Coordinates of C-alpha atoms and ligand atoms in Angstrom, one line a residue:
M19 CA 25.4 135.8 75.5
A20 CA 28.1 137.9 73.0
D21 CA 27.1 141.4 72.8
Q22 CA 28.8 145.0 72.4
Q23 CA 28.8 145.2 76.3
H24 CA 31.0 141.8 76.8
Y25 CA 33.7 142.8 74.3
S26 CA 36.8 143.9 75.2
P27 CA 39.8 143.6 72.5
G28 CA 42.9 141.1 73.5
L29 CA 40.5 140.1 76.3
E30 CA 41.8 143.3 78.3
G31 CA 40.5 143.0 81.9
V32 CA 39.0 139.5 81.7
I33 CA 39.1 136.8 84.3
A34 CA 39.5 133.6 81.7
A35 CA 41.0 131.2 83.7
Q36 CA 40.2 129.7 87.4
T37 CA 43.6 129.1 89.0
R38 CA 45.7 128.4 92.2
I39 CA 48.6 128.4 90.6
S40 CA 49.7 132.7 90.4
F41 CA 48.2 135.7 90.2
L42 CA 49.3 139.6 89.7
D43 CA 48.2 141.4 92.7
L44 CA 48.9 144.9 91.9
Q45 CA 47.1 146.3 95.2
N46 CA 49.2 144.5 97.1
E47 CA 52.5 144.9 94.4
E48 CA 52.7 141.1 94.6
I49 CA 53.1 137.7 92.2
V50 CA 52.2 134.7 94.0
V51 CA 52.8 131.8 93.0
R52 CA 51.8 128.8 95.2
G53 CA 51.7 131.2 97.6
Y54 CA 55.0 132.5 98.0
N55 CA 55.6 136.1 96.6
L56 CA 57.9 134.6 93.3
L57 CA 60.8 137.4 94.3
E58 CA 60.9 136.0 97.4
L59 CA 61.5 133.3 95.1
I60 CA 63.3 134.8 92.6
E61 CA 66.2 135.8 95.2
R62 CA 66.2 132.8 98.2
A63 CA 64.7 129.5 96.3
R64 CA 66.7 127.7 93.4
Y65 CA 64.6 126.6 90.1
V66 CA 63.7 122.6 90.9
E67 CA 62.3 124.2 94.1
V68 CA 59.9 126.7 92.1
V69 CA 59.3 123.4 89.8
G70 CA 58.7 121.2 92.6
L71 CA 56.2 123.6 94.4
L72 CA 54.2 125.1 91.2
L73 CA 54.4 120.8 90.5
D74 CA 53.1 119.9 93.5
E75 CA 51.5 122.5 95.1
Q76 CA 54.2 122.5 97.6
F77 CA 57.2 123.7 99.0
P78 CA 59.7 120.7 98.5
T79 CA 60.8 118.7 100.7
P80 CA 65.3 118.2 99.4
E81 CA 64.8 114.5 98.9
R82 CA 61.6 115.6 96.6
C83 CA 63.7 118.6 95.2
S84 CA 67.1 116.1 94.3
E85 CA 64.6 113.3 93.2
L86 CA 62.8 115.9 91.0
E87 CA 67.0 117.6 89.8
S88 CA 68.0 113.6 88.6
Q89 CA 64.9 113.5 86.7
M90 CA 65.2 116.7 84.9
V91 CA 69.3 116.3 84.9
Q92 CA 69.0 112.6 83.1
A93 CA 66.1 112.6 81.3
E94 CA 67.5 112.0 78.2
V95 CA 66.5 113.9 74.7
P96 CA 65.3 110.8 72.1
E97 CA 67.5 110.7 69.7
L98 CA 64.4 110.7 67.1
V99 CA 64.2 114.3 67.7
Y100 CA 68.2 115.5 67.2
E101 CA 67.8 114.5 64.0
I102 CA 64.9 116.1 63.0
L103 CA 66.9 119.1 64.5
A104 CA 69.9 118.4 63.0
K105 CA 67.3 118.3 59.1
L106 CA 65.9 122.1 60.6
P107 CA 67.6 124.7 58.0
A108 CA 70.4 126.8 60.5
R109 CA 68.2 130.0 59.0
M110 CA 64.6 129.5 60.8
H111 CA 63.9 131.0 63.9
A112 CA 65.3 129.3 66.4
M113 CA 61.4 128.9 68.2
D114 CA 61.0 127.8 65.0
R115 CA 62.8 124.6 65.6
L116 CA 62.4 124.5 69.5
R117 CA 58.6 124.4 68.1
T118 CA 59.4 121.5 65.8
A119 CA 61.3 119.7 68.7
V120 CA 58.9 119.8 71.3
S121 CA 55.9 119.1 69.1
A122 CA 58.1 116.0 68.0
L123 CA 59.0 114.8 71.1
A124 CA 55.1 113.3 71.2
A125 CA 57.3 110.5 69.6
A126 CA 59.1 109.7 72.5
D127 CA 56.6 109.3 74.5
P128 CA 54.0 105.4 74.9
D129 CA 52.1 107.7 76.3
A130 CA 51.5 110.7 74.7
N131 CA 48.5 111.1 74.3
T132 CA 46.5 111.0 77.0
A133 CA 45.1 114.7 79.3
D134 CA 45.3 112.7 82.7
P135 CA 46.9 114.9 85.6
D136 CA 48.3 112.5 87.2
A137 CA 50.5 111.1 84.3
E138 CA 50.7 114.6 82.7
R139 CA 52.9 115.3 86.0
A140 CA 54.4 112.4 87.0
K141 CA 56.2 112.8 82.9
A142 CA 56.5 116.5 83.9
P143 CA 59.9 117.2 85.6
R144 CA 60.9 115.0 82.0
L145 CA 59.4 117.0 80.2
I146 CA 61.2 119.6 81.4
G147 CA 64.2 118.6 81.5
H148 CA 64.4 117.5 77.8
I149 CA 62.9 120.8 77.0
A150 CA 65.5 123.2 78.5
Q151 CA 68.6 120.1 76.9
I152 CA 66.8 120.7 73.4
V153 CA 67.7 124.4 73.6
A154 CA 70.9 124.2 75.3
N155 CA 71.8 122.5 72.4
L156 CA 69.0 124.5 70.0
T157 CA 72.2 126.4 68.2
R158 CA 74.7 123.2 68.3
C159 CA 72.1 121.3 65.8
A160 CA 71.4 123.8 63.3
H161 CA 75.5 123.5 63.2
G162 CA 76.1 119.8 62.0
E163 CA 77.3 118.9 66.2
K164 CA 76.7 116.8 68.4
P165 CA 74.0 117.3 71.3
R166 CA 76.3 116.9 74.8
S167 CA 73.6 115.7 77.1
F168 CA 73.6 117.2 80.3
E169 CA 75.7 115.9 83.9
P170 CA 74.1 114.2 87.1
G171 CA 76.3 115.6 90.1
R172 CA 75.7 119.3 88.4
S173 CA 72.6 121.1 89.2
F174 CA 69.6 121.1 86.8
A175 CA 70.7 124.8 86.3
E176 CA 74.8 125.0 85.9
N177 CA 74.2 122.1 83.6
F178 CA 71.6 124.1 81.3
L179 CA 73.9 127.0 81.7
R180 CA 77.0 125.5 80.8
T181 CA 76.1 123.8 78.2
L182 CA 75.0 126.6 76.7
V183 CA 78.5 128.4 77.0
A184 CA 80.7 125.5 76.7
R185 CA 82.9 126.4 78.5
E186 CA 82.9 126.0 83.1
V187 CA 80.6 128.5 84.6
T188 CA 81.5 130.2 88.2
A189 CA 79.0 130.5 90.9
A190 CA 77.6 133.4 90.2
E191 CA 77.3 132.8 86.6
V192 CA 74.9 130.0 88.1
R193 CA 72.4 132.2 90.5
A194 CA 72.6 134.3 88.0
F195 CA 70.8 132.2 85.1
E196 CA 70.0 130.4 87.6
Q197 CA 67.5 133.7 88.8
S198 CA 66.3 134.6 85.5
L199 CA 64.9 131.1 85.2
I200 CA 62.6 131.7 87.8
A201 CA 61.9 135.0 87.1
Y202 CA 60.6 134.0 84.2
S203 CA 59.1 130.0 85.5
E204 CA 55.5 131.4 85.7
H205 CA 53.5 134.9 85.9
E206 CA 50.0 133.4 86.2
L207 CA 47.7 134.2 82.3
P208 CA 50.0 135.6 79.8
N209 CA 49.6 135.2 75.6
S210 CA 51.9 130.9 75.4
T211 CA 49.9 130.2 79.2
F212 CA 46.5 131.1 78.0
A213 CA 47.3 129.5 74.0
A214 CA 48.3 126.2 76.4
R215 CA 45.5 125.9 78.2
V216 CA 42.9 126.9 75.6
V217 CA 44.3 123.7 73.6
A218 CA 44.5 121.1 77.1
S219 CA 41.0 122.7 77.3
T220 CA 40.3 120.7 74.2
L221 CA 41.5 117.5 76.3
A222 CA 44.4 117.8 73.7
D223 CA 47.3 116.3 75.3
A224 CA 50.8 118.1 76.2
Y225 CA 53.0 117.9 73.7
G226 CA 50.3 120.4 72.1
A227 CA 49.2 122.0 74.2
L228 CA 53.3 123.4 75.1
T229 CA 53.6 123.8 71.0
A230 CA 51.0 126.2 71.2
A231 CA 52.8 128.2 74.0
V232 CA 55.8 128.1 72.0
A233 CA 54.3 129.5 69.0
S234 CA 53.2 131.9 70.9
L235 CA 55.8 132.4 72.9
K236 CA 57.8 132.8 69.7
G237 CA 56.0 137.3 69.1
P238 CA 57.9 140.8 70.0
L239 CA 55.4 141.4 71.7
H240 CA 55.9 138.0 74.1
G241 CA 58.7 136.5 74.7
G242 CA 60.9 137.9 71.5
A243 CA 60.8 141.1 73.1
N244 CA 64.5 139.9 74.8
E245 CA 66.6 138.6 71.4
A246 CA 65.1 142.8 70.6
V247 CA 65.9 144.3 73.2
M248 CA 69.9 142.9 72.2
E249 CA 69.8 143.9 69.5
M250 CA 69.0 146.9 70.5
L251 CA 71.7 147.7 73.2
L252 CA 74.1 146.2 70.5
E253 CA 73.4 148.2 67.2
A254 CA 73.1 151.7 69.8
Q255 CA 77.0 151.1 71.7
T256 CA 76.5 153.5 74.1
A257 CA 73.9 154.9 75.4
D258 CA 73.9 158.9 74.6
R259 CA 73.3 156.7 70.9
L260 CA 70.7 154.9 72.4
E261 CA 69.5 157.6 74.1
E262 CA 69.7 158.8 71.0
L263 CA 68.2 155.7 69.2
I264 CA 65.0 155.1 71.2
R265 CA 64.2 158.9 71.0
H266 CA 64.5 157.8 67.2
K267 CA 62.0 155.4 67.1
L268 CA 59.1 157.1 69.5
A269 CA 59.3 159.8 66.5
R270 CA 58.7 157.4 64.4
K271 CA 55.6 155.8 66.7
E272 CA 57.8 152.5 67.0
R273 CA 57.2 150.2 70.2
I274 CA 60.3 149.8 71.8
M275 CA 61.2 146.6 73.6
G276 CA 61.2 145.7 77.1
F277 CA 58.7 147.9 77.9
G278 CA 54.8 148.5 79.2
H279 CA 53.4 145.4 80.3
R280 CA 49.6 144.2 79.6
V281 CA 48.7 144.1 83.2
Y282 CA 51.5 146.6 84.8
M283 CA 50.6 148.7 82.2
R284 CA 52.7 151.8 83.7
R285 CA 54.4 150.8 86.5
M286 CA 57.4 148.2 86.9
D287 CA 57.7 144.8 86.6
P288 CA 58.6 143.7 89.8
R289 CA 60.8 141.0 88.1
A290 CA 62.4 143.9 85.7
L291 CA 63.7 145.2 89.2
L292 CA 65.8 141.8 90.5
L293 CA 67.1 141.5 87.2
K294 CA 68.2 144.6 87.5
R295 CA 70.0 143.7 90.3
T296 CA 71.0 140.7 89.4
L297 CA 72.6 142.0 86.1
Q298 CA 74.2 144.5 88.9
E299 CA 75.4 141.5 90.8
L300 CA 76.9 139.8 87.4
V301 CA 78.8 142.2 86.9
N302 CA 80.3 143.0 90.0
A303 CA 81.7 140.0 90.5
R304 CA 82.7 139.9 86.6
G305 CA 84.2 143.4 86.7
S306 CA 83.3 144.5 83.4
G307 CA 80.4 145.5 82.1
T308 CA 79.7 148.3 83.7
E309 CA 79.0 150.4 80.5
L310 CA 76.6 147.7 79.6
V311 CA 73.8 149.1 82.3
A312 CA 74.8 152.7 82.2
M313 CA 73.4 151.9 78.5
C314 CA 70.6 150.1 80.8
Q315 CA 69.8 152.7 82.6
R316 CA 69.8 155.5 80.2
G317 CA 67.3 153.3 78.0
E318 CA 65.1 153.3 81.5
D319 CA 65.7 157.2 82.2
V320 CA 64.3 158.3 78.8
M321 CA 61.2 155.8 78.4
R322 CA 60.0 157.0 82.0
T323 CA 60.6 160.8 81.2
E324 CA 59.3 160.7 77.2
K325 CA 56.0 158.0 77.1
G326 CA 56.1 157.3 81.3
L327 CA 56.8 153.2 80.6
Y328 CA 58.8 151.0 82.7
P329 CA 60.8 147.8 81.4
N330 CA 59.8 144.7 82.1
L331 CA 61.0 141.7 83.1
D332 CA 62.7 141.1 79.4
Y333 CA 64.7 144.2 79.1
Y334 CA 66.9 143.1 81.6
A335 CA 66.9 139.6 81.4
A336 CA 68.5 140.3 77.8
P337 CA 72.1 141.8 79.1
V338 CA 72.7 139.0 82.1
Y339 CA 72.1 136.7 79.0
Y340 CA 74.9 138.5 76.7
L341 CA 77.3 138.9 79.8
L342 CA 76.5 135.3 80.4
G343 CA 78.1 135.0 76.8
I344 CA 74.6 133.4 75.9
P345 CA 73.8 133.3 71.4
I346 CA 71.4 136.0 71.6
E347 CA 68.7 133.8 69.5
L348 CA 68.5 131.4 72.4
Y349 CA 67.8 134.3 74.9
T350 CA 63.4 133.5 74.2
P351 CA 64.5 129.8 74.3
I352 CA 65.3 129.9 77.4
F353 CA 61.9 132.3 78.7
F354 CA 60.2 128.6 77.5
A355 CA 62.5 126.1 78.8
A356 CA 61.7 128.3 82.4
R357 CA 58.3 128.5 81.8
S358 CA 58.1 125.3 80.9
A359 CA 57.7 124.5 84.7
G360 CA 54.5 126.7 84.5
L361 CA 53.1 125.6 81.2
L362 CA 53.2 123.0 82.9
A363 CA 51.9 123.3 86.3
H364 CA 48.5 125.5 84.1
I365 CA 48.3 121.8 81.2
I366 CA 47.5 119.8 84.7
E367 CA 45.3 122.2 86.1
Q368 CA 43.2 122.4 83.5
H369 CA 43.0 119.5 82.7
Q370 CA 41.9 118.4 86.8
D371 CA 38.7 120.4 85.9
N372 CA 38.3 121.1 82.4
R373 CA 35.9 123.6 80.6
L374 CA 36.3 124.0 76.9
Y375 CA 37.6 127.4 75.8
R376 CA 34.6 128.1 73.2
P377 CA 34.5 132.3 73.7
R378 CA 31.9 134.7 71.1
V379 CA 31.9 137.3 68.6
L380 CA 30.8 140.0 68.0
Y381 CA 30.0 140.1 64.8
T382 CA 30.6 143.5 62.4
G383 CA 31.0 141.6 58.5
P384 CA 28.0 142.0 56.2
R385 CA 24.7 139.6 56.2
G386 CA 21.8 138.9 53.6
L387 CA 24.6 138.6 50.7
K388 CA 23.1 136.1 48.3
V389 CA 24.9 133.7 45.9
Ligands
LIG30 N1 57.0 152.2 73.2 C1 56.3 152.1 72.9 N2 54.7 153.0 73.1 C2 54.6 151.7 73.7 C3 55.2 150.7 74.1 C4 57.0 150.7 74.1 N3 57.2 148.9 74.4 N4 53.8 149.7 74.9 C5 53.8 150.8 75.4 N5 53.4 151.7 74.3 C6 52.3 153.3 74.4 C7 51.4 152.4 73.2 O1 51.4 152.9 71.6 C8 50.1 153.4 73.6 O2 50.8 154.6 73.4 P1 49.3 155.6 72.7 O3 48.1 155.1 73.7 O4 49.9 156.9 72.9 O5 48.2 154.7 71.5 C9 50.2 152.7 75.1 O6 51.6 152.4 75.3 C10 49.4 151.5 75.7 O7 49.9 150.3 74.6 P2 48.8 149.4 73.9 O8 50.1 148.6 72.9 O9 47.7 149.4 74.9 O10 49.5 148.2 75.4 P3 49.0 147.0 75.9 O11 48.8 146.7 76.7 O12 48.4 146.1 74.4 O13 50.9 146.2 75.5 C11 52.8 145.1 75.1 C12 51.1 145.8 76.3 C13 53.2 144.6 76.0 C14 52.7 144.9 74.1 C15 53.6 146.9 75.0 O14 54.0 147.2 76.0 C16 54.2 146.5 74.0 O15 54.5 146.1 72.4 N6 55.7 146.7 74.6 C17 57.0 146.1 74.0 C18 56.6 144.5 74.0 C19 57.9 143.8 75.3 O16 58.7 143.7 75.7 N7 56.8 142.6 75.6 C20 57.1 142.4 76.8 C21 56.2 141.8 77.5 S1 56.6 141.4 79.0 C22 56.8 139.5 79.0 C23 56.4 138.8 78.7 O17 55.0 138.2 79.4 O18 56.6 138.6 77.6

């Protein structure tokens, strides 16, 4: 049936997938991931454990974790992918370069054209490792520098961060970064996950579905918001000027990046609360960055009073990445790298129990015209 009654612009409130992966339970204020509370995972788990949980449908044993971590850390990015990246102009948006690289990964996989869930589950850790290494080397490749591989013997999160920032990193920095990875790892059915499932529902392979997800995540209403938040904070420089800037933008009916959420609407994204704490812990460990915290708080206060809107995860992930010294152009690619675990779980689930996505329209165009 395709009638007005069933039309919901932006599919707002529509249940578009049956899943065992995750659920935003607003009533109980919980983000359920495979039965666990995401906030507890952010506080207590390691990213590799969350990857295991997402892929295997159960919390991984220490042995399974070591196996996954070795696969993710030792996944060697095909030379061809780095060659392609080196040819792309540095002015091209990092998410566009990443989209090209994710698509090109298929070239080195003899079994790329499969929609078989077992085959996909088997290759998923390698793919997650590939994507993280590509993201960590995006800027290097754009400037003609040699990409760096992850090193066995170090955790996935440590490898990812030290390759991004090209220096030794402290345990506090790795933990802050790892918490952001877990926070970004899975979040029910946002636009990028939906895009991946729509593509997967044609029985297209994981490379196509992931490529669609990168394209979706780039948008400023979605993953691109974390970069926009940092640009706004840098433009303002002080809490007073941020307040002025936000008021000015609101007066011009502009959206303030890092605030609002389709599902949480007028509540705080619980992930943002945790990342706010992560930011404070990072500042305490470094002994610097208090002005940034004060600025974020002021932005939060102004938006709550003026619009009744609360921060989402991107608002607090941005200053965390900034203090870690990560180039701003890599914030959204990192979001994608972290989310690749959740995306692969969704692609596998879609292929396991597939029904082609093919909705209808509410036609509002003319009729009866003659050639
Ligand atoms: N700044 C100013 N006003 C806003 C904002 C914002 N960030 N978000 C919502 N509003 C207003 C909007 O103008 C509208 O006001 P009115 O009713 O007066 O016209 C009202 O709130 C409802 O907005 P909406 O556009 O119907 O809400 P939506 O569900 O379509 O929007 C959103 C969700 C995330 C697109 C939106 O909140 C937004 O544009 N936020 C900024 C971008 C952002 O931070 N995105 C990251 C989302 S969370 C991480 C992720 O999943 O990527």
